[in-house]
Short mmCIF file of C-alpha atoms in Angstrom, two decimals:
data_model
loop_
_atom_site.label_atom_id
_atom_site.label_comp_id
_atom_site.label_asym_id
_atom_site.label_seq_id
_atom_site.Cartn_x
_atom_site.Cartn_y
_atom_site.Cartn_z
CA THR A 1 186.07 172.67 232.96
CA GLN A 2 189.72 170.81 232.63
CA LEU A 3 188.73 166.98 230.96
CA LEU A 4 192.33 165.95 232.73
CA GLU A 5 192.47 167.02 236.13
CA GLN A 6 196.09 166.50 237.67
CA SER A 7 197.21 166.61 241.83
CA PRO A 8 199.03 168.20 243.57
CA GLN A 9 199.17 171.36 241.17
CA PHE A 10 202.55 172.01 243.21
CA LEU A 11 205.00 169.40 245.34
CA SER A 12 207.81 170.36 246.83
CA ILE A 13 209.87 167.36 248.52
CA GLN A 14 213.40 166.37 249.40
CA GLU A 15 215.92 164.85 247.46
CA GLY A 16 215.43 161.08 248.29
CA GLU A 17 211.43 161.20 249.04
CA ASN A 18 209.30 159.59 246.54
CA LEU A 19 206.24 160.70 245.60
CA THR A 20 202.92 160.16 243.20
CA VAL A 21 201.40 162.47 240.67
CA TYR A 22 197.69 161.76 239.68
CA CYS A 23 195.66 162.53 236.59
CA ASN A 24 192.18 162.04 236.74
CA SER A 25 189.09 162.42 234.24
CA SER A 26 185.84 161.51 233.63
CA SER A 27 185.89 160.60 230.05
CA VAL A 28 187.95 157.59 228.38
CA PHE A 29 191.23 157.73 226.63
CA SER A 30 192.68 155.77 223.60
CA SER A 31 196.24 156.09 225.24
CA LEU A 32 197.94 158.97 228.10
CA GLN A 33 200.96 160.24 227.56
CA TRP A 34 203.33 162.07 230.33
CA TYR A 35 205.65 164.59 229.41
CA ARG A 36 207.98 166.83 231.73
CA GLN A 37 208.38 170.86 230.60
CA GLU A 38 211.05 172.89 232.06
CA PRO A 39 210.87 176.44 231.82
CA GLY A 40 211.22 178.09 228.55
CA GLU A 41 211.39 174.87 226.65
CA GLY A 42 208.70 172.59 224.68
CA PRO A 43 207.33 169.47 227.05
CA VAL A 44 209.27 166.55 226.42
CA LEU A 45 207.43 163.02 225.86
CA LEU A 46 208.24 160.70 228.61
CA VAL A 47 206.32 157.56 228.05
CA THR A 48 202.81 156.48 226.30
CA VAL A 49 200.70 153.97 227.96
CA VAL A 50 197.67 152.24 225.93
CA THR A 51 196.08 149.61 227.53
CA GLY A 52 194.11 149.96 230.42
CA GLY A 53 195.96 148.79 233.81
CA GLU A 54 199.14 149.01 231.96
CA VAL A 55 202.55 149.65 234.09
CA LYS A 56 205.52 150.90 232.38
CA LYS A 57 208.88 151.41 234.27
CA LEU A 58 211.08 154.46 233.40
CA LYS A 59 214.15 154.01 235.66
CA ARG A 60 212.94 155.37 238.49
CA LEU A 61 209.70 156.51 237.07
CA THR A 62 206.72 154.10 237.32
CA PHE A 63 203.43 155.04 235.20
CA GLN A 64 200.40 153.76 235.61
CA PHE A 65 197.01 153.33 233.27
CA GLY A 66 193.66 153.21 235.12
CA ASP A 67 191.74 149.74 234.00
CA ALA A 68 188.90 152.00 232.67
CA ARG A 69 191.56 153.90 231.08
CA LYS A 70 190.51 157.29 232.87
CA ASP A 71 193.08 157.65 235.25
CA SER A 72 196.94 157.87 235.63
CA SER A 73 199.72 157.79 237.71
CA LEU A 74 203.08 159.09 237.97
CA HIS A 75 205.40 157.62 240.25
CA ILE A 76 209.08 158.48 241.60
CA THR A 77 211.19 156.83 243.61
CA ALA A 78 213.87 158.56 245.48
CA ALA A 79 213.26 161.98 243.67
CA GLN A 80 216.38 164.21 242.40
CA PRO A 81 216.90 168.03 241.60
CA GLY A 82 216.81 166.94 238.48
CA ASP A 83 213.33 165.86 238.33
CA THR A 84 212.43 169.14 239.31
CA GLY A 85 209.94 170.44 236.35
CA LEU A 86 206.22 170.64 235.28
CA TYR A 87 204.88 167.34 234.94
CA LEU A 88 202.19 166.81 232.47
CA CYS A 89 199.44 164.35 231.51
CA ALA A 90 198.00 164.06 227.78
CA GLY A 91 195.29 161.72 226.16
CA TRP A 92 194.02 160.74 222.69
CA MET A 93 190.30 161.21 223.77
CA ASP A 94 188.25 158.09 222.67
CA THR A 95 185.95 159.90 220.67
CA GLY A 96 188.98 160.68 217.76
CA ARG A 97 189.43 163.59 218.21
CA ARG A 98 192.64 164.45 216.39
CA ALA A 99 194.68 166.72 219.28
CA LEU A 100 195.94 166.02 222.41
CA THR A 101 194.29 167.62 225.53
CA PHE A 102 196.89 168.39 228.01
CA GLY A 103 196.07 168.42 232.06
CA SER A 104 197.43 171.81 233.36
CA GLY A 105 200.35 169.97 234.90
CA THR A 106 202.06 169.45 238.46
CA ARG A 107 204.91 171.31 239.35
CA LEU A 108 207.71 169.64 241.23
CA GLN A 109 210.74 170.86 243.19
CA VAL A 110 213.15 168.56 244.33
CA GLN A 111 215.29 170.03 246.99
CA PRO A 112 218.84 168.97 247.38
CA ASP B 1 217.72 166.30 211.44
CA THR B 2 217.85 167.74 215.55
CA GLY B 3 214.40 167.85 216.14
CA VAL B 4 211.43 170.83 215.74
CA SER B 5 212.73 174.63 215.81
CA GLN B 6 210.60 177.68 216.49
CA ASP B 7 211.68 180.96 215.23
CA PRO B 8 211.64 183.37 217.18
CA ARG B 9 212.16 181.92 220.60
CA HIS B 10 210.85 185.71 222.16
CA LYS B 11 208.53 188.29 220.55
CA ILE B 12 207.83 191.67 222.62
CA THR B 13 205.08 193.47 220.69
CA LYS B 14 202.64 196.42 220.58
CA ARG B 15 199.24 195.67 221.22
CA GLY B 16 197.60 196.36 217.53
CA GLN B 17 200.64 194.56 215.29
CA ASN B 18 200.78 191.95 213.40
CA VAL B 19 203.20 188.78 214.23
CA THR B 20 204.16 185.63 212.54
CA PHE B 21 205.78 182.78 214.05
CA ARG B 22 207.86 179.90 212.25
CA CYS B 23 208.12 176.38 213.06
CA ASP B 24 210.19 173.55 210.82
CA PRO B 25 209.05 170.37 211.68
CA ILE B 26 210.80 166.78 211.91
CA SER B 27 211.31 166.28 208.57
CA GLU B 28 209.61 162.62 208.23
CA HIS B 29 206.86 163.64 209.92
CA ASN B 30 203.38 164.46 208.09
CA ARG B 31 201.24 166.03 211.04
CA LEU B 32 202.06 169.43 213.11
CA TYR B 33 200.38 171.04 215.74
CA TRP B 34 200.41 174.74 217.40
CA TYR B 35 199.33 174.88 221.17
CA ARG B 36 199.35 177.91 223.21
CA GLN B 37 200.15 177.70 227.01
CA THR B 38 199.80 180.36 229.46
CA LEU B 39 201.29 180.51 232.53
CA GLY B 40 200.23 177.93 235.08
CA GLN B 41 198.42 175.82 232.55
CA GLY B 42 198.99 173.05 230.08
CA PRO B 43 199.41 173.64 226.47
CA GLU B 44 196.03 174.19 224.64
CA PHE B 45 195.13 173.09 220.98
CA LEU B 46 195.16 175.39 217.93
CA THR B 47 195.11 173.69 215.30
CA TYR B 48 195.99 170.91 213.22
CA PHE B 49 197.78 170.04 209.92
CA GLN B 50 198.36 166.69 207.59
CA ASN B 51 200.87 167.33 205.17
CA GLU B 52 199.55 171.01 204.10
CA ALA B 53 195.95 170.43 204.38
CA GLN B 54 194.43 172.23 207.74
CA LEU B 55 192.19 169.30 209.33
CA GLU B 56 191.11 170.78 212.91
CA LYS B 57 190.55 174.03 214.38
CA SER B 58 190.05 175.31 218.05
CA ARG B 59 187.37 177.63 218.73
CA LEU B 60 190.69 179.30 220.75
CA LEU B 61 191.45 180.18 217.12
CA SER B 62 189.74 183.78 216.52
CA ASP B 63 189.88 185.36 213.40
CA ARG B 64 192.36 186.96 214.18
CA PHE B 65 194.53 183.88 214.11
CA SER B 66 195.43 182.28 210.52
CA ALA B 67 197.75 179.25 210.15
CA GLU B 68 199.78 177.99 206.81
CA ARG B 69 201.74 175.22 205.91
CA PRO B 70 202.10 175.71 202.49
CA LYS B 71 204.19 172.78 200.89
CA GLY B 72 203.72 170.51 204.00
CA SER B 73 206.80 171.32 205.58
CA PHE B 74 207.07 174.56 207.29
CA SER B 75 204.06 176.28 209.09
CA THR B 76 203.31 179.60 210.15
CA LEU B 77 200.85 181.20 212.59
CA GLU B 78 199.90 184.66 212.30
CA ILE B 79 198.13 186.64 214.75
CA GLN B 80 196.63 190.04 213.53
CA ARG B 81 195.92 193.17 215.83
CA THR B 82 197.44 191.80 218.66
CA GLU B 83 196.14 192.12 221.71
CA GLN B 84 197.41 191.87 225.57
CA GLY B 85 195.41 188.17 226.15
CA ASP B 86 197.15 186.99 223.53
CA SER B 87 200.38 187.09 225.31
CA ALA B 88 201.81 183.13 225.80
CA MET B 89 203.90 180.49 225.00
CA TYR B 90 203.26 179.38 221.28
CA LEU B 91 204.11 175.69 220.80
CA CYS B 92 204.39 173.82 217.45
CA ALA B 93 204.49 170.07 217.60
CA SER B 94 205.16 167.01 214.91
CA THR B 95 204.43 163.61 215.19
CA PRO B 96 204.83 160.63 213.21
CA GLN B 97 201.28 158.97 214.32
CA TYR B 98 200.84 159.56 218.36
CA GLU B 99 203.70 160.65 219.88
CA GLN B 100 204.24 164.19 219.80
CA TYR B 101 207.73 165.85 219.61
CA PHE B 102 207.65 169.44 220.44
CA GLY B 103 210.02 172.72 219.76
CA PRO B 104 210.99 175.01 222.40
CA GLY B 105 208.03 177.47 221.26
CA THR B 106 207.96 181.11 221.00
CA ARG B 107 206.68 183.57 223.78
CA LEU B 108 204.75 186.14 222.85
CA THR B 109 204.44 189.46 225.11
CA VAL B 110 202.28 191.84 223.96
CA THR B 111 202.45 195.10 225.46
#
């Protein structure tokens, strides 16, 4: 059982469309991170959210951390082909475990 | 410093052989992590070092796996008697505190 469930698993959209990716858990996380990974490469950190209810914007990307610190979302406005990749959420659990727990990812393909 | 590096990038080996991977973290980061990633999944935690001390190991790390970080700098991950189920991407990450910086990974294929 995945501690972090991501949805959808796959998403194929046209350039210019908006999309939202979700990351949900029944566990509380002290912080949550979003990464993007391209084929054959390691994940690259996009953002860290720490406070329940926090919203962070990174150009066309908007990240939100749920009030209860159990879920998060990533919204992309006007998607571009360069946004194509595997989007992973990962969290540091409130239990103090010293390793990131990753979701299984959302594979996004943006068609030109 | 250009980031975390891993060597080799690709390794093909026959079942039963031993393999060793190397990770060079960002020099000022004292924490180093190893993860395994299979196709269609997110990375799964294997083990973690703070300086040269191995502080946590996942149950995924069977007795065929061993990791070292002898001088608190680079780390090695060895898999003995490889099995086909070991085929995966092995990722290394270093961190100053909470934000992890990943290397490009070593893709292992066991035939």
